[in-house]
Each structure stands twice: as structure tokens, then as C-alpha cells.
Coordinates of C-alpha atoms in Angstrom, one line a residue:
Chain Q
M1 CA 0.0 0.0 0.0
T2 CA 2.7 2.5 0.9
E3 CA 4.4 1.8 -2.4
K4 CA 1.2 2.7 -4.2
I5 CA 1.1 6.0 -2.5
N6 CA 4.7 6.5 -3.5
W7 CA 3.8 5.7 -7.1
L8 CA 1.0 8.2 -6.8
R9 CA 3.4 10.8 -5.5
D10 CA 5.8 10.0 -8.3
E11 CA 3.1 11.1 -10.5
E12 CA 2.9 14.8 -9.8
P13 CA -0.3 15.8 -8.0
S14 CA -2.8 17.8 -10.1
G15 CA -2.8 21.6 -10.1
Y16 CA -6.1 21.6 -8.3
Q17 CA -4.9 19.1 -5.7
K18 CA -2.0 21.4 -4.9
L19 CA -4.3 24.5 -4.8
I20 CA -6.7 22.9 -2.4
G21 CA -4.0 21.1 -0.4
Y22 CA -5.4 17.6 0.1
E23 CA -3.1 14.6 0.4
V24 CA -3.7 10.9 -0.2
T25 CA -3.0 9.0 3.0
D26 CA -4.3 5.5 2.2
W27 CA -5.1 3.7 -1.1
R28 CA -6.0 0.1 -1.6
E29 CA -8.4 -1.9 -3.9
G30 CA -11.8 -0.3 -3.4
Y31 CA -10.6 2.2 -0.8
A32 CA -9.0 5.6 -0.5
E33 CA -8.4 8.2 2.3
M34 CA -7.4 11.8 2.0
I35 CA -6.6 14.5 4.6
L36 CA -6.9 18.2 4.3
P37 CA -5.8 20.8 6.8
V38 CA -8.6 23.5 7.0
R39 CA -7.2 27.0 6.4
Q40 CA -8.7 30.5 5.9
E41 CA -8.3 30.4 2.1
L42 CA -10.9 27.5 2.1
T43 CA -13.7 29.3 3.9
N44 CA -16.9 31.0 2.8
R45 CA -18.1 34.5 3.8
A46 CA -19.4 33.1 7.1
G47 CA -15.9 31.8 8.0
D48 CA -16.9 28.1 7.6
L49 CA -15.2 25.6 5.3
H50 CA -16.8 26.2 1.8
G51 CA -19.1 23.4 0.6
G52 CA -17.2 23.3 -2.6
V53 CA -14.1 22.0 -0.8
L54 CA -16.1 19.1 0.7
A55 CA -17.6 18.4 -2.7
T56 CA -14.1 18.4 -4.1
L57 CA -13.0 15.8 -1.6
V58 CA -16.1 13.6 -2.3
D59 CA -15.4 13.7 -6.1
S60 CA -11.7 13.0 -5.6
V61 CA -11.6 10.3 -3.0
G62 CA -14.5 8.5 -4.5
G63 CA -12.7 8.3 -7.8
F64 CA -9.4 7.2 -6.2
A65 CA -11.4 4.4 -4.4
G66 CA -12.1 2.8 -7.8
C67 CA -8.7 3.4 -9.4
F68 CA -6.2 1.6 -7.2
C69 CA -3.8 -0.3 -9.5
N70 CA -1.6 -3.2 -8.3
V71 CA 0.6 -3.4 -11.4
E72 CA 3.8 -1.4 -11.1
G73 CA 4.0 1.5 -13.6
N74 CA 0.4 1.2 -14.6
V75 CA -2.5 3.5 -13.7
R76 CA -6.2 3.4 -13.7
R77 CA -8.1 6.6 -14.6
C78 CA -11.8 7.7 -14.5
L79 CA -14.2 10.5 -15.3
T80 CA -16.8 11.6 -12.8
L81 CA -20.3 11.2 -14.2
T82 CA -22.3 12.6 -11.3
M83 CA -21.7 13.3 -7.6
S84 CA -23.7 14.5 -4.6
T85 CA -22.9 15.7 -1.1
S86 CA -24.9 16.1 2.1
F87 CA -23.6 18.5 4.6
V88 CA -24.6 16.8 7.9
G89 CA -22.5 18.4 10.6
P90 CA -20.2 21.3 11.5
V91 CA -16.5 21.4 10.6
K92 CA -14.5 22.0 13.7
G93 CA -11.3 23.1 12.0
G94 CA -8.0 21.2 12.2
T95 CA -7.4 18.5 9.7
I96 CA -10.4 16.7 8.1
K97 CA -10.4 13.2 6.6
A98 CA -12.3 11.9 3.6
I99 CA -12.9 8.2 3.2
G100 CA -14.0 6.7 -0.1
Q101 CA -15.3 3.2 -0.6
K102 CA -16.1 1.6 -4.0
Q103 CA -19.6 0.2 -3.8
G104 CA -20.0 -1.8 -6.9
G105 CA -20.1 -1.5 -10.7
G106 CA -18.5 -3.2 -13.6
R107 CA -15.8 -2.7 -16.3
R108 CA -17.1 0.6 -17.5
V109 CA -18.9 2.3 -14.5
F110 CA -18.3 2.2 -10.8
F111 CA -19.9 3.8 -7.7
S112 CA -18.4 5.1 -4.5
S113 CA -19.7 6.3 -1.1
V114 CA -17.7 8.9 0.8
R115 CA -17.7 10.0 4.4
I116 CA -15.8 13.1 5.7
V117 CA -15.0 13.4 9.4
N118 CA -13.4 15.8 11.8
E119 CA -10.2 14.9 13.8
D120 CA -12.4 13.5 16.5
G121 CA -14.3 11.2 14.1
S122 CA -17.5 13.2 14.1
L123 CA -19.3 13.3 10.7
I124 CA -19.1 16.4 8.5
A125 CA -20.5 15.2 5.2
T126 CA -21.6 12.1 3.3
G127 CA -21.5 11.8 -0.5
E128 CA -21.8 9.5 -3.5
G129 CA -20.1 9.5 -6.9
T130 CA -20.6 7.7 -10.1
Y131 CA -17.5 7.3 -12.4
R132 CA -16.7 6.0 -15.9
Y133 CA -13.4 4.3 -16.4
R134 CA -11.2 5.8 -19.1
G135 CA -9.8 3.4 -21.7
N136 CA -9.0 0.0 -20.2
S137 CA -8.9 1.2 -16.7
G138 CA -11.9 -1.0 -15.8
S139 CA -9.4 -3.8 -15.5
P140 CA -7.5 -4.1 -12.1
E141 CA -4.3 -4.2 -14.1
G142 CA -4.9 -0.7 -15.5
E143 CA -2.7 0.5 -18.3
P144 CA 0.7 2.1 -18.7
L145 CA 1.1 5.7 -17.5
E146 CA 2.1 7.7 -20.5
Chain U
M1 CA -28.9 45.1 -10.1
T2 CA -25.5 46.6 -10.7
E3 CA -25.7 48.2 -7.3
K4 CA -26.4 44.9 -5.7
I5 CA -23.2 43.5 -7.2
N6 CA -21.4 46.5 -5.9
W7 CA -22.8 45.8 -2.4
L8 CA -21.6 42.3 -2.8
R9 CA -18.2 43.5 -3.7
D10 CA -18.2 45.9 -0.8
E11 CA -18.5 42.8 1.2
E12 CA -15.1 41.3 0.7
P13 CA -15.3 38.0 -1.3
S14 CA -14.7 34.9 0.7
G15 CA -11.2 33.3 0.9
Y16 CA -12.3 30.4 -1.2
Q17 CA -13.9 32.6 -3.8
K18 CA -10.6 34.4 -4.2
L19 CA -8.6 31.1 -4.3
I20 CA -10.8 29.7 -7.1
G21 CA -11.3 33.0 -8.9
Y22 CA -15.0 33.1 -9.7
E23 CA -16.8 36.4 -10.0
V24 CA -20.5 37.3 -9.6
T25 CA -21.7 39.0 -12.9
D26 CA -25.5 39.1 -12.4
W27 CA -27.6 38.9 -9.3
R28 CA -31.4 39.4 -9.0
E29 CA -34.3 38.0 -7.0
G30 CA -34.2 34.2 -7.7
Y31 CA -31.2 34.4 -10.1
A32 CA -27.4 34.6 -10.1
E33 CA -24.6 34.3 -12.6
M34 CA -20.9 33.7 -12.0
I35 CA -18.0 33.5 -14.4
L36 CA -14.7 31.7 -14.0
P37 CA -11.6 31.8 -16.2
V38 CA -10.2 28.2 -16.5
R39 CA -6.5 28.0 -15.6
Q40 CA -4.0 25.3 -15.0
E41 CA -4.3 25.4 -11.2
L42 CA -7.9 24.2 -11.5
T43 CA -7.2 21.0 -13.5
N44 CA -7.0 17.4 -12.6
R45 CA -4.3 14.9 -13.5
A46 CA -5.8 14.5 -17.0
G47 CA -5.5 18.2 -17.6
D48 CA -9.3 18.8 -17.5
L49 CA -11.1 21.2 -15.2
H50 CA -11.5 19.4 -11.9
G51 CA -15.1 18.3 -11.0
G52 CA -14.7 19.9 -7.6
V53 CA -14.5 23.3 -9.3
L54 CA -17.8 22.7 -11.1
A55 CA -19.3 21.5 -7.8
T56 CA -18.0 24.6 -6.1
L57 CA -19.8 26.8 -8.7
V58 CA -23.1 24.8 -8.3
D59 CA -23.0 25.2 -4.6
S60 CA -22.1 28.9 -4.7
V61 CA -24.3 30.2 -7.5
G62 CA -27.3 28.1 -6.3
G63 CA -27.0 29.7 -2.9
F64 CA -26.6 33.2 -4.3
A65 CA -29.8 32.6 -6.4
G66 CA -31.8 32.4 -3.2
C67 CA -30.1 35.2 -1.3
F68 CA -30.6 38.4 -3.3
C69 CA -31.6 41.2 -1.0
N70 CA -33.2 44.5 -2.1
V71 CA -32.8 46.4 1.2
E72 CA -29.7 48.5 1.2
G73 CA -27.2 47.5 3.8
N74 CA -29.0 44.2 4.6
V75 CA -27.9 40.7 3.5
R76 CA -29.4 37.3 3.2
R77 CA -27.4 34.2 4.1
C78 CA -27.8 30.5 3.8
L79 CA -26.2 27.1 4.5
T80 CA -26.1 24.3 1.9
L81 CA -27.9 21.2 3.0
T82 CA -27.2 19.1 0.0
M83 CA -26.0 19.5 -3.6
S84 CA -25.5 17.3 -6.7
T85 CA -23.8 17.8 -10.0
S86 CA -23.9 15.9 -13.3
F87 CA -20.9 16.4 -15.6
V88 CA -22.6 16.3 -19.0
G89 CA -20.2 17.7 -21.5
P90 CA -16.5 18.7 -22.0
V91 CA -15.0 22.0 -20.8
K92 CA -13.5 23.8 -23.7
G93 CA -11.3 26.2 -21.7
G94 CA -11.7 29.9 -21.8
T95 CA -14.2 31.4 -19.3
I96 CA -17.1 29.3 -18.1
K97 CA -20.4 30.6 -16.8
A98 CA -22.6 29.2 -14.0
I99 CA -26.3 30.2 -13.9
G100 CA -28.4 29.6 -10.8
Q101 CA -32.1 29.8 -10.5
K102 CA -34.2 29.4 -7.4
Q103 CA -36.9 26.8 -7.9
G104 CA -39.1 27.1 -4.9
G105 CA -39.1 26.6 -1.2
G106 CA -40.3 28.7 1.8
R107 CA -39.1 30.8 4.7
R108 CA -36.6 28.2 5.9
V109 CA -35.5 26.1 3.0
F110 CA -35.1 26.8 -0.7
F111 CA -34.0 24.9 -3.8
S112 CA -31.9 26.0 -6.8
S113 CA -31.1 24.5 -10.2
V114 CA -27.8 25.3 -11.9
R115 CA -26.4 25.1 -15.4
I116 CA -22.7 25.7 -16.3
V117 CA -21.9 26.5 -19.9
N118 CA -18.8 27.2 -22.1
E119 CA -18.3 30.5 -23.8
D120 CA -20.2 29.2 -26.9
G121 CA -23.2 28.3 -24.6
S122 CA -22.6 24.5 -24.8
L123 CA -23.6 22.7 -21.6
I124 CA -20.8 21.5 -19.3
A125 CA -22.7 20.6 -16.1
T126 CA -26.1 20.7 -14.5
G127 CA -26.7 20.6 -10.7
E128 CA -29.2 21.1 -7.9
G129 CA -28.8 22.5 -4.4
T130 CA -30.9 22.6 -1.3
Y131 CA -30.2 25.4 1.2
R132 CA -31.4 26.5 4.7
Y133 CA -31.7 30.2 5.4
R134 CA -29.7 31.5 8.3
G135 CA -31.6 33.6 10.9
N136 CA -34.2 35.7 9.3
S137 CA -32.8 35.5 5.8
G138 CA -35.9 33.7 4.6
S139 CA -37.5 37.2 4.3
P140 CA -36.7 39.2 1.1
E141 CA -35.7 42.1 3.4
G142 CA -32.9 40.1 4.9
E143 CA -31.1 41.4 8.0
P144 CA -28.3 43.9 8.7
L145 CA -24.8 42.8 7.7
E146 CA -22.7 42.7 10.8
Chain O
M1 CA -44.5 11.6 -32.8
T2 CA -47.9 10.2 -32.3
E3 CA -46.9 7.1 -34.0
K4 CA -44.0 6.6 -31.6
I5 CA -46.4 6.7 -28.8
N6 CA -48.5 4.1 -30.5
W7 CA -45.4 2.0 -31.0
L8 CA -44.7 2.4 -27.3
R9 CA -48.2 1.3 -26.6
D10 CA -47.9 -1.6 -28.9
E11 CA -45.2 -2.6 -26.6
E12 CA -47.1 -3.5 -23.5
P13 CA -46.4 -1.0 -20.6
S14 CA -44.3 -2.4 -17.8
G15 CA -46.0 -4.0 -14.8
Y16 CA -44.8 -1.1 -12.6
Q17 CA -46.1 1.5 -15.1
K18 CA -49.5 0.0 -14.9
L19 CA -49.4 -0.3 -11.1
I20 CA -48.5 3.4 -10.7
G21 CA -50.7 4.5 -13.6
Y22 CA -48.6 7.0 -15.5
E23 CA -49.0 7.5 -19.2
V24 CA -46.6 8.8 -21.9
T25 CA -48.2 11.8 -23.6
D26 CA -45.3 13.1 -25.7
W27 CA -42.1 11.6 -26.9
R28 CA -39.5 13.0 -29.3
E29 CA -35.7 13.1 -29.7
G30 CA -34.3 14.2 -26.4
Y31 CA -37.8 14.9 -24.8
A32 CA -40.6 13.0 -23.1
E33 CA -43.7 13.8 -21.1
M34 CA -45.8 11.7 -18.8
I35 CA -49.0 12.4 -16.9
L36 CA -50.3 10.8 -13.7
P37 CA -53.6 11.2 -12.0
V38 CA -53.1 11.5 -8.3
R39 CA -55.1 8.9 -6.3
Q40 CA -55.4 7.8 -2.7
E41 CA -53.3 4.6 -3.3
L42 CA -50.3 6.9 -4.1
T43 CA -50.3 8.8 -0.8
N44 CA -48.2 8.7 2.3
R45 CA -49.4 8.7 5.9
A46 CA -49.9 12.4 5.8
G47 CA -52.2 12.1 2.8
D48 CA -49.8 13.7 0.4
L49 CA -48.4 12.1 -2.8
H50 CA -45.6 9.8 -1.7
G51 CA -42.1 11.0 -2.7
G52 CA -41.4 7.6 -4.2
V53 CA -44.0 8.3 -6.9
L54 CA -42.3 11.5 -7.9
A55 CA -38.9 9.7 -7.9
T56 CA -40.5 7.0 -10.1
L57 CA -41.6 9.7 -12.6
V58 CA -38.1 11.3 -12.6
D59 CA -36.4 8.0 -13.2
S60 CA -38.9 7.0 -16.0
V61 CA -39.4 10.2 -17.9
G62 CA -35.6 11.0 -17.8
G63 CA -34.9 7.6 -19.3
F64 CA -37.5 8.0 -22.0
A65 CA -36.1 11.3 -22.9
G66 CA -32.9 9.6 -24.1
C67 CA -34.5 6.6 -25.8
F68 CA -36.7 8.0 -28.5
C69 CA -36.1 5.9 -31.7
N70 CA -37.1 7.1 -35.2
V71 CA -36.7 3.7 -36.9
E72 CA -39.9 1.7 -37.2
G73 CA -39.8 -1.5 -35.3
N74 CA -36.6 -0.6 -33.4
V75 CA -36.2 0.5 -29.8
R76 CA -33.6 2.1 -27.6
R77 CA -33.2 0.9 -24.0
C78 CA -31.3 2.1 -21.0
L79 CA -30.4 1.4 -17.4
T80 CA -30.5 4.1 -14.7
L81 CA -27.1 4.6 -13.0
T82 CA -28.2 7.3 -10.6
M83 CA -31.1 9.7 -10.0
S84 CA -31.9 12.5 -7.6
T85 CA -35.1 14.4 -6.8
S86 CA -35.8 17.7 -5.0
F87 CA -39.3 18.2 -3.6
V88 CA -39.8 21.9 -4.1
G89 CA -43.5 22.5 -3.9
P90 CA -46.8 21.0 -2.8
V91 CA -48.8 18.6 -4.9
K92 CA -52.3 20.1 -5.4
G93 CA -54.0 16.8 -6.6
G94 CA -55.5 16.3 -9.9
T95 CA -53.2 15.2 -12.7
I96 CA -49.5 16.0 -12.5
K97 CA -47.1 16.2 -15.5
A98 CA -43.4 15.1 -15.7
I99 CA -41.2 16.6 -18.4
G100 CA -37.9 15.0 -19.2
Q101 CA -35.1 16.6 -21.3
K102 CA -31.9 14.9 -22.3
Q103 CA -29.0 17.2 -21.4
G104 CA -26.0 15.6 -23.1
G105 CA -23.9 12.6 -23.1
G106 CA -22.5 10.2 -25.7
R107 CA -22.9 6.7 -27.1
R108 CA -22.8 5.0 -23.7
V109 CA -24.1 7.3 -21.1
F110 CA -26.6 10.2 -21.1
F111 CA -28.0 12.7 -18.7
S112 CA -31.6 14.0 -18.3
S113 CA -33.2 16.8 -16.3
V114 CA -36.8 16.5 -15.1
R115 CA -39.5 18.9 -13.9
I116 CA -42.8 17.8 -12.4
V117 CA -45.7 20.3 -12.4
N118 CA -49.3 20.6 -11.2
E119 CA -52.1 21.2 -13.6
D120 CA -51.7 24.9 -13.2
G121 CA -48.0 24.6 -14.1
S122 CA -46.7 25.2 -10.6
L123 CA -43.5 23.3 -9.8
I124 CA -43.7 20.2 -7.6
A125 CA -40.3 18.6 -8.1
T126 CA -37.1 18.8 -10.1
G127 CA -34.7 15.9 -10.7
E128 CA -31.7 14.6 -12.6
G129 CA -30.9 11.1 -13.9
T130 CA -27.9 9.4 -15.4
Y131 CA -28.4 6.5 -17.7
R132 CA -26.4 3.9 -19.5
Y133 CA -27.6 2.7 -22.9
R134 CA -28.1 -1.1 -23.3
G135 CA -26.4 -2.8 -26.2
N136 CA -26.4 -0.5 -29.3
S137 CA -29.1 1.8 -28.1
G138 CA -26.6 4.7 -28.0
S139 CA -27.3 5.0 -31.7
P140 CA -30.4 7.0 -32.7
E141 CA -31.4 4.1 -34.9
G142 CA -31.7 1.8 -31.9
E143 CA -32.0 -2.0 -32.4
P144 CA -34.7 -4.4 -33.2
L145 CA -37.2 -5.1 -30.4
E146 CA -36.0 -8.6 -29.8
Chain M
M1 CA -38.5 -2.3 19.5
T2 CA -41.2 -4.8 18.6
E3 CA -43.7 -2.7 20.4
K4 CA -42.8 0.3 18.3
I5 CA -43.4 -1.7 15.2
N6 CA -46.8 -2.6 16.6
W7 CA -47.5 1.0 17.2
L8 CA -46.6 1.7 13.6
R9 CA -48.9 -1.1 12.5
D10 CA -51.7 0.3 14.7
E11 CA -51.3 3.3 12.6
E12 CA -52.6 2.1 9.3
P13 CA -49.9 1.8 6.6
S14 CA -50.1 4.5 3.9
G15 CA -52.0 3.7 0.6
Y16 CA -48.7 3.7 -1.2
Q17 CA -47.0 1.4 1.2
K18 CA -49.8 -1.1 0.7
L19 CA -49.6 -0.7 -3.1
I20 CA -45.9 -1.3 -3.2
G21 CA -45.9 -3.9 -0.5
Y22 CA -43.0 -3.1 1.8
E23 CA -43.0 -3.8 5.5
V24 CA -41.1 -2.3 8.4
T25 CA -39.1 -5.0 10.1
D26 CA -36.9 -3.1 12.5
W27 CA -37.2 0.5 13.9
R28 CA -35.0 2.1 16.5
E29 CA -33.5 5.5 17.3
G30 CA -31.6 6.5 14.1
Y31 CA -32.3 3.2 12.3
A32 CA -35.0 1.5 10.3
E33 CA -35.2 -1.6 8.1
M34 CA -37.8 -2.6 5.5
I35 CA -38.3 -5.7 3.4
L36 CA -40.0 -6.0 0.0
P37 CA -40.8 -9.2 -1.9
V38 CA -40.0 -8.6 -5.6
R39 CA -43.0 -9.4 -7.8
Q40 CA -43.9 -8.9 -11.5
E41 CA -46.0 -5.8 -10.9
L42 CA -42.8 -4.0 -9.7
T43 CA -40.7 -4.6 -12.9
N44 CA -39.8 -2.4 -15.8
R45 CA -40.0 -3.3 -19.5
A46 CA -36.8 -5.3 -19.3
G47 CA -38.3 -7.4 -16.5
D48 CA -36.0 -6.0 -13.8
L49 CA -37.2 -4.3 -10.6
H50 CA -38.1 -0.7 -11.5
G51 CA -35.7 2.0 -10.2
G52 CA -38.7 3.9 -8.9
V53 CA -39.3 1.0 -6.4
L54 CA -35.8 1.3 -5.1
A55 CA -36.1 5.1 -4.9
T56 CA -39.3 4.6 -2.9
L57 CA -37.5 2.4 -0.4
V58 CA -34.7 5.0 -0.1
D59 CA -37.1 7.8 0.5
S60 CA -39.2 5.8 3.0
V61 CA -36.6 4.0 5.1
G62 CA -34.4 7.1 5.3
G63 CA -37.4 9.0 6.7
F64 CA -38.3 6.3 9.2
A65 CA -34.7 6.2 10.4
G66 CA -35.1 9.8 11.7
C67 CA -38.6 9.4 13.1
F68 CA -38.5 6.7 15.7
C69 CA -40.4 7.9 18.8
N70 CA -40.1 6.3 22.3
V71 CA -43.2 8.0 23.8
E72 CA -46.2 5.8 23.7
G73 CA -49.0 7.3 21.6
N74 CA -46.8 10.0 20.1
V75 CA -45.3 10.0 16.6
R76 CA -42.6 11.9 14.7
R77 CA -43.2 13.0 11.1
C78 CA -41.1 14.4 8.4
L79 CA -41.1 15.7 4.8
T80 CA -38.5 14.7 2.3
L81 CA -36.5 17.7 0.9
T82 CA -34.3 15.8 -1.5
M83 CA -33.2 12.2 -2.2
S84 CA -30.8 10.4 -4.5
T85 CA -30.2 6.8 -5.4
S86 CA -27.3 5.0 -7.1
F87 CA -28.1 1.6 -8.7
V88 CA -25.0 -0.3 -8.0
G89 CA -25.8 -4.0 -8.6
P90 CA -28.4 -6.4 -10.0
V91 CA -31.5 -7.4 -8.1
K92 CA -31.7 -11.1 -7.9
G93 CA -35.4 -11.4 -7.1
G94 CA -36.7 -12.9 -3.8
T95 CA -37.0 -10.4 -0.9
I96 CA -34.9 -7.3 -0.8
K97 CA -34.0 -5.4 2.4
A98 CA -33.6 -1.6 2.8
I99 CA -31.5 -0.3 5.7
G100 CA -31.8 3.4 6.7
Q101 CA -29.4 5.1 9.1
K102 CA -29.7 8.7 10.3
Q103 CA -26.4 10.5 9.8
G104 CA -26.8 13.8 11.6
G105 CA -28.8 16.9 11.6
G106 CA -30.7 19.0 14.1
R107 CA -34.1 19.9 15.4
R108 CA -35.4 20.9 11.9
V109 CA -33.5 18.9 9.3
F110 CA -31.9 15.5 9.3
F111 CA -30.0 13.3 6.9
S112 CA -30.1 9.5 6.3
S113 CA -28.0 7.1 4.3
V114 CA -29.6 3.9 2.9
R115 CA -28.4 0.6 1.6
I116 CA -30.6 -1.9 -0.2
V117 CA -29.4 -5.5 -0.4
N118 CA -30.4 -8.9 -1.8
E119 CA -31.2 -11.9 0.4
D120 CA -27.6 -12.9 0.2
G121 CA -26.5 -9.5 1.4
S122 CA -25.1 -8.3 -2.0
L123 CA -25.6 -4.6 -2.6
I124 CA -28.3 -3.4 -5.0
A125 CA -28.5 0.3 -4.3
T126 CA -27.2 3.1 -2.1
G127 CA -29.0 6.3 -1.4
E128 CA -29.2 9.5 0.6
G129 CA -32.1 11.6 1.8
T130 CA -32.6 14.9 3.5
Y131 CA -35.7 15.5 5.5
R132 CA -37.4 18.3 7.4
Y133 CA -39.3 17.5 10.6
R134 CA -42.9 18.5 10.7
G135 CA -44.1 20.6 13.7
N136 CA -42.3 19.5 16.9
S137 CA -41.2 16.1 15.5
G138 CA -37.5 17.2 15.8
S139 CA -37.8 16.3 19.5
P140 CA -37.3 12.6 20.3
E141 CA -40.6 12.8 22.3
G142 CA -42.5 13.6 19.2
E143 CA -46.1 14.7 19.4
P144 CA -49.6 13.2 19.7
L145 CA -50.8 11.3 16.7
E146 CA -53.4 13.3 14.8

């Protein structure tokens, strides 16, 4: 698992990932975790974490959950078809964690459920995403990064 | 209408709005528009605009659509309860536009539908949001900014 | 257009369509309409139309909107991947109408937006659906009804 | 718990619950379960369980999950604001089970997550619902029926 994360890091994070500042902390078949330190740049006019940040985490971690690849040098990629988020509890600041779990699907489309929690484990948001695999990424072997 | 936007601008944009870079270009009762120039910092690993950016626009413009206030010095504020986005077409770069329209609701909760389009008007994404008014913001008169 | 509806009717309505009682009243490329008379069997414990009935209409009319076929004897079929509904206004009884419009997509996946209105045109619900075409139904020509 | 279900049964099931045929099999604070035997009347033109039936279960069991009341003779009631469903796996027939869990919220609004499974426990659908309490139903004590 650690190696996978290293592979991921070898692949430069996206511009948007760097802008928002989230980091992948766990990645396995059907599962991914990301953490994000809350900072002032991510807040809305009321001073709370902007919902768009939480939606970003739902979209991202749900996609990662379906794209773990266990073949060295290969990757799996997907497009988001649709995503939804429910904002169920307050963000308490500090570092939040997003947990994505693949829920089913096939070679072309997969589904993920996401939970986002505070440092104390209390629930901030739930979400769901539907994704389409790019190219042959529906196979666990993925395809060469290029 | 222009004045309202000026009022909005008098109120400093949120940290997150500045980070992402969207701008309110129209705001009336039940309606809001935002534009966003696409730039590299907003892209995913495939080089496309990140879905989280589109979700951010859905969340934001849908909320603005229900929070126009026609009393000078007053504001209306809301919390997002839930939001969803469908990614229906490719982003062609340039400047994209998000259009939010309030669809109904009452004194406590309202609903908005959102469309996001390319410069040529072609559809990129659709979305829906559900929002709860803060305090007395359910009234069109809003409440004093403070 | 009328002929298409006749073709549809030649194809026996599904068991569930008959149970709920909705009827297709318009069907064209990218567009479908259904009507449903509200009756006591469709109500919840509070005596209002059950949300599941509205969700049923969203799912169905959104799918029809992407499956119109202009080749006699052929059909287009789809599976729903995901759907959402917002309940934005009260149902006033009588006969309600659901309007589905295809919003984009490709050969494999399409998206629809749905509005459900009272007889006086007031909005009851909005919704979105994402669908995957079965077999070769992604082509406007469809495929032979088996 | 059994008594609660009896109370529920004392209150006549809704017209729509009887039409669809689902039954509440577990009900506690923050949790509800329903079962539904699949029958031909609930299928679409392809002979599969109609998505509207699954959406109905998401809407219903998610609402029940937030409306358990531990005061004899009292009830808690809610309105659905918005709901979404992802259709993640095939229905294998037999009797399906929907499990609703309240995820958070306050005195006015609550959120539920739902999973629907086959008899063998394999996942059919996931969903989320957002609900507004009617009257004083936000309190665990609820209010007198009628």
C-alpha cells in the first residue's frame, strides 16, 4: 500500500490538488483516504469551510477508491459522471479526513460512497459519486502511464 | 442590479472565492450568474477542469440565487444542506459561466437549479442544491450585515 | 411523434407503469412527457403524494427522454445509473405532469433533467438522472425489439 | 422495539406502502429496516425491478430512520426535501431489504444514508435523503398522533 502511494506521488499531483492542499494517506483496492488541513483560504463568507471544498473531496476520494492499481508502472483513470454531497455536521477546523469506498459497478462504470470526518471522528459530510473508467482502466491491471 | 453586485463587492469575497477565482456577474431575485476563467491550477491529472471546481460553482451560484436582498445594507445568508452535479459535456477552456435559478421553497429552505456552460453556450454541467436560510434571511428584506 | 407513442403502446407497458398508472403523452428526440392522475393509493401517511411516486416519474421520464427511436420496429433501451429528486413545492392533486429533457452525453451514457408540475404549471419537483444505454441503443437508430 | 413496530402497525400503513408492499421489520432511534418481496408488478419493460421502487424504499426507510419515537401514543413525522439513489448492482429477485441510518442533523432537518441488499447481502443500491421534521417532531418525544 505504501508503495502505491509513493507511485502516486511520483506522478505529480494535479494543479487543483495542490491548490486545495489535500493529500492521499491510504489507497487500496476499493478504498482511499485523503486528509486536508482547514485554512482560511478555504472558507466562505461566514468563515466556515466552503461546501465546494467538501464536494471536491467527495469527487476526488470516490474516484481514487475505484482506481487503485496493483501493477507497477500502470495506472487506472476515471471520469466523474455525477456526484452528490450532504452537509450533515459542522466542521471543527484542524485536519479533516475523507474516506472513499467503492460500492459496486463493472468494467465501465463504478460507484463510490464517501464520508468526511473531523479529527475526533464526528461526521461532517456524506456523499456519493458515479464514475466511468477511461480506456481499459476498468481492469484491475490498469494501463501504462504515458 | 448593478448596485447589488457593488454591495456584494463591498463585502469582501470569501477566501475560497478568491482562491478559485470566480466572480458574480449578475444577481437578482431568484437568479445569479458567475464566471470563472479556466486556468491550469484548476485542472485534474488528465489536464481537464476538476469536477470539484464545477461542484463549487453549483454550490455557490445556487446559494446566491436564493439570497438576493433588495434592502440597502442588509444581506441574506444560507447554509447548503445538499448538492449534486452531473458532468454532461466537455469543458473547452476559456471562461465558463454558471447560472443559478431558485426553484421554490419557503421561509426556511429553498432549492436551486444550476447550469454551467462554455463561452459558446454549450452545456458542461447541471446541478441542484438545497439550502437553509440562516436567521431571518428567509425574508426578502434580509437582515443587517454585521 | 404520435406514431412513436403508438409503438410504445404496442409494446405492453411495464408491470410497474400499470401499477402506478402513468402514461406517456409526448415523446421525441431528447424529450418525453408523462402524466399521472393522483389517487389515494399513491399517498403517504400524511395524505400527500408519496415522494417515491415522484422519484418514479423522474427515473422513468428521464430515461424515455434519451431513448426515442425514429426507426420503425426498433427500440432504444437504457439502465438508470443514478437519480436524484428535490421536492420543491406542494402537490395540489388532480393530474401531474413530468417533463424529461436529455441534457447531453455520448454513445454509452446520457443525462436528463426533469421537472414535475401541477395542472396549473406550478413546480412540484425537479430531478436529474444518469443512464447507460443497453447494447447498441446509443445510436439513434436503436436496435430491433427482440 | 417490537412494540414500536406494533404502534406503527396500529397506525394504518399508507396507501402507497400497501400498493408497493414493503413492510417495516426493524425500527429504533436512528435506524430502520424494511423488506419487500419482488413481484412482476414492480418490474420495468426489461423485466427488472423498476428503479422507482428502489427510490421509494430509499425515501421511506431514510425518513423512518429519523422518526423513531419512544413515547407511547406519540409520533414523529417528516417531509423529504431531497433524495438520491445509485443503482450499483443487479436485483436477484426474492425479498430485498432496505436499511436506513440517520447520519446527523438538528431539530429541523436530518440526513439519512440507505443501503438496499439482496437476500444474500449483496448490494443493490445506495442512497441518501434529506428530511425536514414536521411541527415538533424534531424532539425525540414527538407529538400526539393526529
